[in-house]
């Protein structure tokens, strides 16, 4: 499974051992890991010029798009990491936000998303926590479903999509979710 790992570069001084343990556990569990947190120095990242920042952002965004799951070490608060979490959730990616005891990501706890798992870990439990988190996240990955529809329905969906400014799939998903709520 493709994972994207992100954590605060500023927090690396305090949490490098944790970051490394997470990446090692992910690879040890057989997952490929894309990340930009462990080895570029703070000076390198903060010293990027405008063109390099744009390229770095595009590369990061592409990694999120290509990932099945995003894993975040969230013990050290970071606006940049928060942006990457939001970007991942907007792209429909499950996010596993890890934190150590006493360093809960309070703002994330207010984010209600079925795609977000917030899990506490220690260096001793990281592998087990990730095994659990990945299995749970797998159940939250969107699945592609192809459906053949007659032209009359496609025309209706096209019109609704244009009027409401939402993708056709979102309209259909909302109808199904509404029906599911009715049946509760």
Tab-separated table of C-alpha atoms in Angstrom, residues 4-23 26 33-46 56 59-60 63-64 70-74 76 78 80-81 84:
chain	number	residue	atom	x	y	z
A	4	UNK	CA	2.559	9.390	2.446
A	5	UNK	CA	4.165	10.372	5.749
A	6	UNK	CA	4.214	13.943	6.969
A	7	UNK	CA	5.342	15.629	10.176
A	8	UNK	CA	6.604	19.024	11.248
A	9	UNK	CA	10.093	19.814	10.024
A	10	UNK	CA	10.459	22.226	12.963
A	11	UNK	CA	9.440	19.411	15.304
A	12	UNK	CA	12.066	17.100	13.873
A	13	UNK	CA	14.657	18.252	16.414
A	14	UNK	CA	12.457	16.907	19.231
A	15	UNK	CA	10.721	14.036	17.436
A	16	UNK	CA	13.193	12.649	14.894
A	17	UNK	CA	13.338	9.267	16.660
A	18	UNK	CA	9.529	9.083	16.491
A	19	UNK	CA	9.408	10.076	12.820
A	20	UNK	CA	12.034	7.475	11.947
A	21	UNK	CA	10.223	4.786	13.977
A	22	UNK	CA	6.985	5.510	12.094
A	23	UNK	CA	8.638	5.311	8.678
A	26	UNK	CA	5.455	1.401	7.767
A	33	UNK	CA	6.485	5.420	1.968
A	34	UNK	CA	6.830	8.824	0.341
A	35	UNK	CA	7.988	11.570	2.696
A	36	UNK	CA	9.829	14.882	2.815
A	37	UNK	CA	10.241	15.128	6.572
A	38	UNK	CA	13.200	13.008	7.652
A	39	UNK	CA	16.156	14.287	5.726
A	40	UNK	CA	15.836	17.652	4.047
A	41	UNK	CA	17.310	20.113	6.522
A	42	UNK	CA	15.243	22.977	7.859
A	43	UNK	CA	17.726	25.338	6.260
A	44	UNK	CA	17.233	23.676	2.871
A	45	UNK	CA	13.431	23.773	3.057
A	46	UNK	CA	13.272	27.338	4.379
A	56	UNK	CA	8.180	21.256	-3.687
A	59	UNK	CA	5.649	17.212	-5.555
A	60	UNK	CA	4.032	16.998	-2.101
A	63	UNK	CA	2.483	12.279	-3.362
A	64	UNK	CA	-0.776	12.823	-1.481
A	70	UNK	CA	-1.650	9.521	4.657
A	71	UNK	CA	0.129	9.031	7.992
A	72	UNK	CA	0.845	12.101	10.105
A	73	UNK	CA	2.900	12.533	13.248
A	74	UNK	CA	0.848	15.310	14.851
A	76	UNK	CA	4.179	18.962	17.215
A	78	UNK	CA	2.257	22.795	12.465
A	80	UNK	CA	1.923	23.300	7.118
A	81	UNK	CA	1.119	19.785	8.335
A	84	UNK	CA	-1.405	18.713	4.140
